[in-house]
Amino acid sequence: MIRVDGVGKAYDGIPVLHDVHFSVESGECFGIIGPNGSGKSTLLKLLSGVESPDAGHIWLDGRPIEAHSRKERARRIAVLQQEPLPAVGFTVRDVVEMGRFPFQNWLGEEREDAAQLIDAIIQMLGLSDLQHRTLEWLSGGEKQRVALAKAMAQQPRLLLLDEPTTYLDIGYQVQLMDMVRAWQRKEGVTVIAVLHDLNLASLYCDRLLLLQKGRPCRIGTPREIVRADVIREVYGTQPIVIDHPVRQSPQILLQSGSE
Ligand code: ADP
Ligand code: MG
């Protein structure tokens, strides 16, 4: 689906990513983790084509990403950001309909009517009662659900998430990730997610890429990456790692340093 081959990126002569290599298979949930400033968001911008690498190549479906037109990319790739959507007077339904822009001609018309698709998505994400409300009255969790609905309306093959749960409480974090996973399984979408929370990353991702100062430090299953020695080396804190009693994936417990 996507192949990253020796990618590097610098801003103002300062290297931010060096020699990044990995591939993501179709239908996979692939997590990108690493400390603040390790280059996670920059990598995601390269994957969406918003920014171009200074070195190396990114291949999407066997073609260099820059060979896909902007419109083609918008049909294949949807991005969900950390920040909830800005509230500028649009209703929930308006925003979800915006996901169809890449499929419309310059008159805003689409070959097939997307109303049924929009209805189904709104229902699936539990937004039916909110659909005619404007965004400014919604909570952060509701806005993130609207943003996900807009991404789903785009019917992408690849969904890129950049810390989508940052401003959400634990209930909404799990709800959002469960919705992404249910949709991913139903539609076979590939998901690449930058996740701040290592426990969420371990629970939801098939494989993880750990970045350290712009370099791919490790890549593997959550069990290979979420280990006390690896976390200590990269994050500079010594956690306790235990097995999740139900899901078997590794989970970390933080230790305070002073006792
Ligand atoms: P992360 O998402 O892992 O926190 P980022 O990819 O946002 O890291 O940033 C990695 C480094 O690149 C940081 O040092 C950041 O200051 C720098 N950086 C990111 N975007 C830009 C930019 N547009 N111009 C200059 N420096 C940037
Ligand atoms: Mg970031």
mmCIF file of C-alpha atoms and ligand atoms in Angstrom:
data_model
loop_
_atom_site.group_PDB
_atom_site.id
_atom_site.type_symbol
_atom_site.label_atom_id
_atom_site.label_comp_id
_atom_site.label_asym_id
_atom_site.label_seq_id
_atom_site.Cartn_x
_atom_site.Cartn_y
_atom_site.Cartn_z
ATOM 1 C CA MET A 1 0.000 0.000 0.000
ATOM 2 C CA ILE A 2 2.649 2.491 1.103
ATOM 3 C CA ARG A 3 6.417 2.190 1.003
ATOM 4 C CA VAL A 4 8.804 4.694 2.521
ATOM 5 C CA ASP A 5 12.282 4.351 1.116
ATOM 6 C CA GLY A 6 15.239 6.222 2.633
ATOM 7 C CA VAL A 7 13.216 9.340 3.367
ATOM 8 C CA GLY A 8 14.853 12.431 4.860
ATOM 9 C CA LYS A 9 13.560 15.924 5.579
ATOM 10 C CA ALA A 10 15.183 19.091 6.874
ATOM 11 C CA TYR A 11 13.716 22.473 7.827
ATOM 12 C CA ASP A 12 16.018 25.474 7.329
ATOM 13 C CA GLY A 13 18.987 23.157 7.023
ATOM 14 C CA ILE A 14 18.174 21.358 10.287
ATOM 15 C CA PRO A 15 17.503 17.647 9.708
ATOM 16 C CA VAL A 16 14.203 16.448 11.154
ATOM 17 C CA LEU A 17 13.964 12.975 9.583
ATOM 18 C CA HIS A 18 16.837 10.754 8.452
ATOM 19 C CA ASP A 19 16.805 7.624 6.382
ATOM 20 C CA VAL A 20 13.318 6.394 7.266
ATOM 21 C CA HIS A 21 12.342 3.030 5.766
ATOM 22 C CA PHE A 22 9.151 1.045 6.263
ATOM 23 C CA SER A 23 6.203 -0.458 4.414
ATOM 24 C CA VAL A 24 2.587 -0.649 5.436
ATOM 25 C CA GLU A 25 0.367 -3.407 4.084
ATOM 26 C CA SER A 26 -3.164 -2.873 2.906
ATOM 27 C CA GLY A 27 -5.649 -3.137 5.796
ATOM 28 C CA GLU A 28 -2.978 -2.777 8.465
ATOM 29 C CA CYS A 29 -3.182 -0.463 11.481
ATOM 30 C CA PHE A 30 0.317 0.988 11.747
ATOM 31 C CA GLY A 31 1.297 3.225 14.679
ATOM 32 C CA ILE A 32 4.010 5.887 14.805
ATOM 33 C CA ILE A 33 5.290 6.679 18.292
ATOM 34 C CA GLY A 34 8.208 8.632 19.721
ATOM 35 C CA PRO A 35 9.005 11.519 22.060
ATOM 36 C CA ASN A 36 7.946 15.118 21.376
ATOM 37 C CA GLY A 37 9.794 16.577 18.404
ATOM 38 C CA SER A 38 10.949 13.199 17.078
ATOM 39 C CA GLY A 39 9.453 13.929 13.644
ATOM 40 C CA LYS A 40 6.128 12.056 13.799
ATOM 41 C CA SER A 41 3.942 14.862 12.421
ATOM 42 C CA THR A 42 6.520 15.661 9.755
ATOM 43 C CA LEU A 43 6.489 12.023 8.631
ATOM 44 C CA LEU A 44 2.692 12.081 8.428
ATOM 45 C CA LYS A 45 2.830 15.261 6.289
ATOM 46 C CA LEU A 46 5.186 13.494 3.900
ATOM 47 C CA LEU A 47 2.806 10.509 3.741
ATOM 48 C CA SER A 48 -0.179 12.733 2.914
ATOM 49 C CA GLY A 49 1.852 14.603 0.293
ATOM 50 C CA VAL A 50 1.387 17.965 2.070
ATOM 51 C CA GLU A 51 5.195 18.187 2.242
ATOM 52 C CA SER A 52 7.848 16.607 0.029
ATOM 53 C CA PRO A 53 10.888 14.692 1.241
ATOM 54 C CA ASP A 54 14.389 16.087 0.592
ATOM 55 C CA ALA A 55 15.760 12.572 0.194
ATOM 56 C CA GLY A 56 14.275 9.185 -0.644
ATOM 57 C CA HIS A 57 10.884 8.224 -2.026
ATOM 58 C CA ILE A 58 7.363 7.414 -0.911
ATOM 59 C CA TRP A 59 5.340 4.968 -2.964
ATOM 60 C CA LEU A 60 1.552 4.790 -2.803
ATOM 61 C CA ASP A 61 -0.053 1.787 -4.514
ATOM 62 C CA GLY A 62 3.129 1.163 -6.506
ATOM 63 C CA ARG A 63 3.509 4.722 -7.831
ATOM 64 C CA PRO A 64 5.569 7.607 -6.420
ATOM 65 C CA ILE A 65 3.230 9.716 -4.288
ATOM 66 C CA GLU A 66 3.998 12.858 -6.309
ATOM 67 C CA ALA A 67 2.805 11.064 -9.457
ATOM 68 C CA HIS A 68 -0.740 11.041 -8.024
ATOM 69 C CA SER A 69 -2.557 14.313 -8.700
ATOM 70 C CA ARG A 70 -3.833 16.312 -5.724
ATOM 71 C CA LYS A 71 -7.364 15.220 -6.487
ATOM 72 C CA GLU A 72 -6.330 11.571 -6.756
ATOM 73 C CA ARG A 73 -4.539 11.804 -3.428
ATOM 74 C CA ALA A 74 -7.602 13.406 -1.841
ATOM 75 C CA ARG A 75 -9.674 10.464 -3.068
ATOM 76 C CA ARG A 76 -7.309 7.922 -1.583
ATOM 77 C CA ILE A 77 -6.036 9.569 1.589
ATOM 78 C CA ALA A 78 -7.954 11.211 4.439
ATOM 79 C CA VAL A 79 -6.275 12.956 7.356
ATOM 80 C CA LEU A 80 -7.582 13.384 10.892
ATOM 81 C CA GLN A 81 -5.716 16.012 12.892
ATOM 82 C CA GLN A 82 -5.086 16.487 16.561
ATOM 83 C CA GLU A 83 -7.164 19.662 16.823
ATOM 84 C CA PRO A 84 -10.920 19.425 16.726
ATOM 85 C CA LEU A 85 -12.461 21.099 13.671
ATOM 86 C CA PRO A 86 -12.743 24.886 13.739
ATOM 87 C CA ALA A 87 -16.315 26.043 14.377
ATOM 88 C CA VAL A 88 -17.272 28.496 11.656
ATOM 89 C CA GLY A 89 -21.039 28.265 11.439
ATOM 90 C CA PHE A 90 -21.303 24.988 9.537
ATOM 91 C CA THR A 91 -23.668 22.273 10.674
ATOM 92 C CA VAL A 92 -22.490 18.755 11.427
ATOM 93 C CA ARG A 93 -24.036 17.518 8.179
ATOM 94 C CA ASP A 94 -22.377 20.327 6.137
ATOM 95 C CA VAL A 95 -18.987 19.292 7.470
ATOM 96 C CA VAL A 96 -19.516 15.586 6.766
ATOM 97 C CA GLU A 97 -20.628 16.485 3.215
ATOM 98 C CA MET A 98 -17.347 18.360 2.721
ATOM 99 C CA GLY A 99 -15.685 14.951 2.671
ATOM 100 C CA ARG A 100 -17.209 14.511 -0.801
ATOM 101 C CA PHE A 101 -15.360 17.505 -2.342
ATOM 102 C CA PRO A 102 -12.730 15.355 -4.099
ATOM 103 C CA PHE A 103 -15.542 13.551 -5.962
ATOM 104 C CA GLN A 104 -17.407 16.652 -7.146
ATOM 105 C CA ASN A 105 -17.025 18.673 -10.329
ATOM 106 C CA TRP A 106 -16.579 22.452 -10.258
ATOM 107 C CA LEU A 107 -20.324 22.933 -9.817
ATOM 108 C CA GLY A 108 -20.253 20.862 -6.646
ATOM 109 C CA GLU A 109 -22.100 18.021 -8.357
ATOM 110 C CA GLU A 110 -21.329 14.361 -7.997
ATOM 111 C CA ARG A 111 -22.096 11.620 -10.466
ATOM 112 C CA GLU A 112 -23.911 9.607 -7.828
ATOM 113 C CA ASP A 113 -25.943 11.066 -5.031
ATOM 114 C CA ALA A 114 -23.963 10.739 -1.803
ATOM 115 C CA ALA A 115 -26.912 11.432 0.537
ATOM 116 C CA GLN A 116 -27.346 7.761 1.457
ATOM 117 C CA LEU A 117 -23.677 7.380 2.236
ATOM 118 C CA ILE A 118 -23.741 10.524 4.398
ATOM 119 C CA ASP A 119 -26.858 9.256 6.226
ATOM 120 C CA ALA A 120 -25.231 5.896 6.923
ATOM 121 C CA ILE A 121 -22.045 7.471 8.282
ATOM 122 C CA ILE A 122 -23.939 9.946 10.464
ATOM 123 C CA GLN A 123 -25.932 7.081 11.895
ATOM 124 C CA MET A 124 -22.899 4.840 12.386
ATOM 125 C CA LEU A 125 -21.094 7.530 14.392
ATOM 126 C CA GLY A 126 -24.161 8.373 16.481
ATOM 127 C CA LEU A 127 -24.438 11.898 15.079
ATOM 128 C CA SER A 128 -28.088 11.718 13.927
ATOM 129 C CA ASP A 129 -29.421 13.948 16.709
ATOM 130 C CA LEU A 130 -26.627 16.479 16.187
ATOM 131 C CA GLN A 131 -26.611 16.675 12.392
ATOM 132 C CA HIS A 132 -28.392 20.027 12.101
ATOM 133 C CA ARG A 133 -26.496 21.694 14.946
ATOM 134 C CA THR A 134 -23.590 24.003 14.233
ATOM 135 C CA LEU A 135 -20.166 22.932 15.388
ATOM 136 C CA GLU A 136 -19.621 25.603 18.048
ATOM 137 C CA TRP A 137 -22.075 23.895 20.410
ATOM 138 C CA LEU A 138 -20.370 20.518 20.329
ATOM 139 C CA SER A 139 -17.914 19.057 22.831
ATOM 140 C CA GLY A 140 -14.361 18.134 21.798
ATOM 141 C CA GLY A 141 -15.310 14.455 21.582
ATOM 142 C CA GLU A 142 -18.311 15.203 19.379
ATOM 143 C CA LYS A 143 -16.216 17.413 17.091
ATOM 144 C CA GLN A 144 -13.646 14.664 16.677
ATOM 145 C CA ARG A 145 -16.470 12.264 15.754
ATOM 146 C CA VAL A 146 -17.620 14.782 13.116
ATOM 147 C CA ALA A 147 -14.045 15.008 11.790
ATOM 148 C CA LEU A 148 -13.931 11.203 11.568
ATOM 149 C CA ALA A 149 -17.310 11.189 9.790
ATOM 150 C CA LYS A 150 -15.953 13.675 7.232
ATOM 151 C CA ALA A 151 -12.898 11.461 6.700
ATOM 152 C CA MET A 152 -15.176 8.412 6.239
ATOM 153 C CA ALA A 153 -17.332 10.313 3.716
ATOM 154 C CA GLN A 154 -14.181 10.679 1.654
ATOM 155 C CA GLN A 155 -14.114 6.833 1.367
ATOM 156 C CA PRO A 156 -10.303 6.798 1.438
ATOM 157 C CA ARG A 157 -8.092 3.714 1.134
ATOM 158 C CA LEU A 158 -5.650 5.229 3.628
ATOM 159 C CA LEU A 159 -6.520 7.115 6.803
ATOM 160 C CA LEU A 160 -3.786 9.165 8.483
ATOM 161 C CA LEU A 161 -4.353 10.147 12.101
ATOM 162 C CA ASP A 162 -2.155 12.645 13.958
ATOM 163 C CA GLU A 163 -2.745 12.273 17.686
ATOM 164 C CA PRO A 164 -6.529 12.297 17.210
ATOM 165 C CA THR A 165 -7.243 11.577 20.868
ATOM 166 C CA THR A 166 -5.060 14.277 22.461
ATOM 167 C CA TYR A 167 -7.875 16.502 23.699
ATOM 168 C CA LEU A 168 -10.273 13.694 24.545
ATOM 169 C CA ASP A 169 -11.009 12.102 27.900
ATOM 170 C CA ILE A 170 -10.439 8.351 28.225
ATOM 171 C CA GLY A 171 -14.056 7.493 27.365
ATOM 172 C CA TYR A 172 -13.910 9.396 24.076
ATOM 173 C CA GLN A 173 -10.367 8.144 23.339
ATOM 174 C CA VAL A 174 -11.524 4.533 23.402
ATOM 175 C CA GLN A 175 -14.739 5.397 21.567
ATOM 176 C CA LEU A 176 -12.861 7.116 18.726
ATOM 177 C CA MET A 177 -10.315 4.331 18.356
ATOM 178 C CA ASP A 178 -13.077 1.679 18.446
ATOM 179 C CA MET A 179 -14.952 3.533 15.694
ATOM 180 C CA VAL A 180 -11.818 3.743 13.568
ATOM 181 C CA ARG A 181 -11.168 0.045 14.067
ATOM 182 C CA ALA A 182 -14.737 -1.047 13.314
ATOM 183 C CA TRP A 183 -14.710 0.997 10.114
ATOM 184 C CA GLN A 184 -11.253 -0.239 9.172
ATOM 185 C CA ARG A 185 -12.371 -3.859 9.480
ATOM 186 C CA LYS A 186 -15.588 -3.267 7.567
ATOM 187 C CA GLU A 187 -14.010 -1.391 4.649
ATOM 188 C CA GLY A 188 -10.461 -2.781 4.667
ATOM 189 C CA VAL A 189 -8.982 0.699 5.041
ATOM 190 C CA THR A 190 -5.293 1.087 5.896
ATOM 191 C CA VAL A 191 -4.672 3.231 8.980
ATOM 192 C CA ILE A 192 -1.437 5.009 9.924
ATOM 193 C CA ALA A 193 -1.753 6.700 13.301
ATOM 194 C CA VAL A 194 0.590 8.910 15.285
ATOM 195 C CA LEU A 195 -0.341 8.134 18.866
ATOM 196 C CA HIS A 196 0.970 9.884 21.914
ATOM 197 C CA ASP A 197 -0.406 7.303 24.289
ATOM 198 C CA LEU A 198 1.688 4.140 24.217
ATOM 199 C CA ASN A 199 -1.067 2.076 25.799
ATOM 200 C CA LEU A 200 -3.567 3.031 23.098
ATOM 201 C CA ALA A 201 -0.902 2.383 20.451
ATOM 202 C CA SER A 202 -0.242 -1.060 21.902
ATOM 203 C CA LEU A 203 -3.947 -1.912 22.120
ATOM 204 C CA TYR A 204 -4.963 -0.812 18.620
ATOM 205 C CA CYS A 205 -1.963 -1.149 16.299
ATOM 206 C CA ASP A 206 -0.706 -4.239 14.483
ATOM 207 C CA ARG A 207 2.822 -2.815 14.265
ATOM 208 C CA LEU A 208 4.617 0.230 15.606
ATOM 209 C CA LEU A 209 7.413 2.454 14.325
ATOM 210 C CA LEU A 210 9.377 4.102 17.125
ATOM 211 C CA LEU A 211 11.089 7.330 16.096
ATOM 212 C CA GLN A 212 13.960 8.805 18.055
ATOM 213 C CA LYS A 213 15.300 12.195 16.995
ATOM 214 C CA GLY A 214 14.058 11.672 13.460
ATOM 215 C CA ARG A 215 15.532 8.214 13.057
ATOM 216 C CA PRO A 216 13.557 4.966 12.927
ATOM 217 C CA CYS A 217 14.759 3.409 16.154
ATOM 218 C CA ARG A 218 12.670 0.241 16.044
ATOM 219 C CA ILE A 219 9.825 -1.263 14.085
ATOM 220 C CA GLY A 220 7.783 -4.282 15.126
ATOM 221 C CA THR A 221 4.762 -5.608 16.958
ATOM 222 C CA PRO A 222 3.650 -3.850 20.158
ATOM 223 C CA ARG A 223 5.263 -6.693 22.099
ATOM 224 C CA GLU A 224 8.603 -6.013 20.421
ATOM 225 C CA ILE A 225 8.452 -2.244 20.946
ATOM 226 C CA VAL A 226 6.548 -1.576 24.174
ATOM 227 C CA ARG A 227 9.253 -2.972 26.446
ATOM 228 C CA ALA A 228 10.659 -1.382 29.582
ATOM 229 C CA ASP A 229 14.251 -1.276 28.249
ATOM 230 C CA VAL A 230 13.245 0.233 24.890
ATOM 231 C CA ILE A 231 10.946 2.846 26.453
ATOM 232 C CA ARG A 232 13.604 3.840 28.977
ATOM 233 C CA GLU A 233 16.236 4.238 26.297
ATOM 234 C CA VAL A 234 14.054 6.440 24.086
ATOM 235 C CA TYR A 235 11.847 8.333 26.556
ATOM 236 C CA GLY A 236 14.285 8.549 29.479
ATOM 237 C CA THR A 237 11.831 7.196 32.031
ATOM 238 C CA GLN A 238 11.631 3.723 33.522
ATOM 239 C CA PRO A 239 8.104 2.313 33.213
ATOM 240 C CA ILE A 240 6.761 -1.026 34.384
ATOM 241 C CA VAL A 241 5.373 -3.076 31.496
ATOM 242 C CA ILE A 242 2.657 -5.603 32.161
ATOM 243 C CA ASP A 243 0.391 -7.719 29.964
ATOM 244 C CA HIS A 244 -3.139 -6.449 29.527
ATOM 245 C CA PRO A 245 -5.180 -9.056 31.417
ATOM 246 C CA VAL A 246 -7.809 -9.370 28.680
ATOM 247 C CA ARG A 247 -6.169 -8.315 25.417
ATOM 248 C CA GLN A 248 -2.640 -9.659 26.061
ATOM 249 C CA SER A 249 -1.002 -6.567 24.563
ATOM 250 C CA PRO A 250 1.722 -4.900 26.667
ATOM 251 C CA GLN A 251 0.650 -1.897 28.747
ATOM 252 C CA ILE A 252 2.856 0.495 30.649
ATOM 253 C CA LEU A 253 2.545 1.776 34.185
ATOM 254 C CA LEU A 254 4.444 4.977 34.931
ATOM 255 C CA GLN A 255 6.725 5.161 37.955
ATOM 256 C CA SER A 256 7.397 8.412 39.726
ATOM 257 C CA GLY A 257 11.098 9.024 40.057
ATOM 258 C CA SER A 258 11.656 10.381 43.553
ATOM 259 C CA GLU A 259 10.693 7.589 45.990
HETATM 260 P P1 ADP B 1 6.514 15.426 16.616
HETATM 261 O O1 ADP B 1 5.248 15.396 15.852
HETATM 262 O O2 ADP B 1 7.157 14.088 16.776
HETATM 263 O O3 ADP B 1 6.386 16.113 17.940
HETATM 264 P P2 ADP B 1 7.391 17.223 14.497
HETATM 265 O O4 ADP B 1 7.436 16.407 13.264
HETATM 266 O O5 ADP B 1 6.240 18.135 14.691
HETATM 267 O O6 ADP B 1 7.585 16.268 15.773
HETATM 268 O O7 ADP B 1 8.701 18.105 14.584
HETATM 269 C C1 ADP B 1 10.008 17.563 14.498
HETATM 270 C C2 ADP B 1 11.003 18.708 14.526
HETATM 271 O O8 ADP B 1 10.856 19.500 13.347
HETATM 272 C C3 ADP B 1 10.829 19.647 15.700
HETATM 273 O O9 ADP B 1 12.094 20.017 16.157
HETATM 274 C C4 ADP B 1 10.095 20.822 15.089
HETATM 275 O O10 ADP B 1 10.400 22.010 15.774
HETATM 276 C C5 ADP B 1 10.615 20.848 13.665
HETATM 277 N N1 ADP B 1 9.629 21.364 12.696
HETATM 278 C C6 ADP B 1 8.437 20.801 12.391
HETATM 279 N N2 ADP B 1 7.793 21.509 11.443
HETATM 280 C C7 ADP B 1 8.603 22.548 11.123
HETATM 281 C C8 ADP B 1 8.502 23.653 10.204
HETATM 282 N N3 ADP B 1 7.443 23.801 9.401
HETATM 283 N N4 ADP B 1 9.546 24.514 10.162
HETATM 284 C C9 ADP B 1 10.622 24.364 10.961
HETATM 285 N N5 ADP B 1 10.773 23.340 11.840
HETATM 286 C C10 ADP B 1 9.784 22.453 11.937
HETATM 287 MG MG MG B 2 3.291 16.001 16.288
#
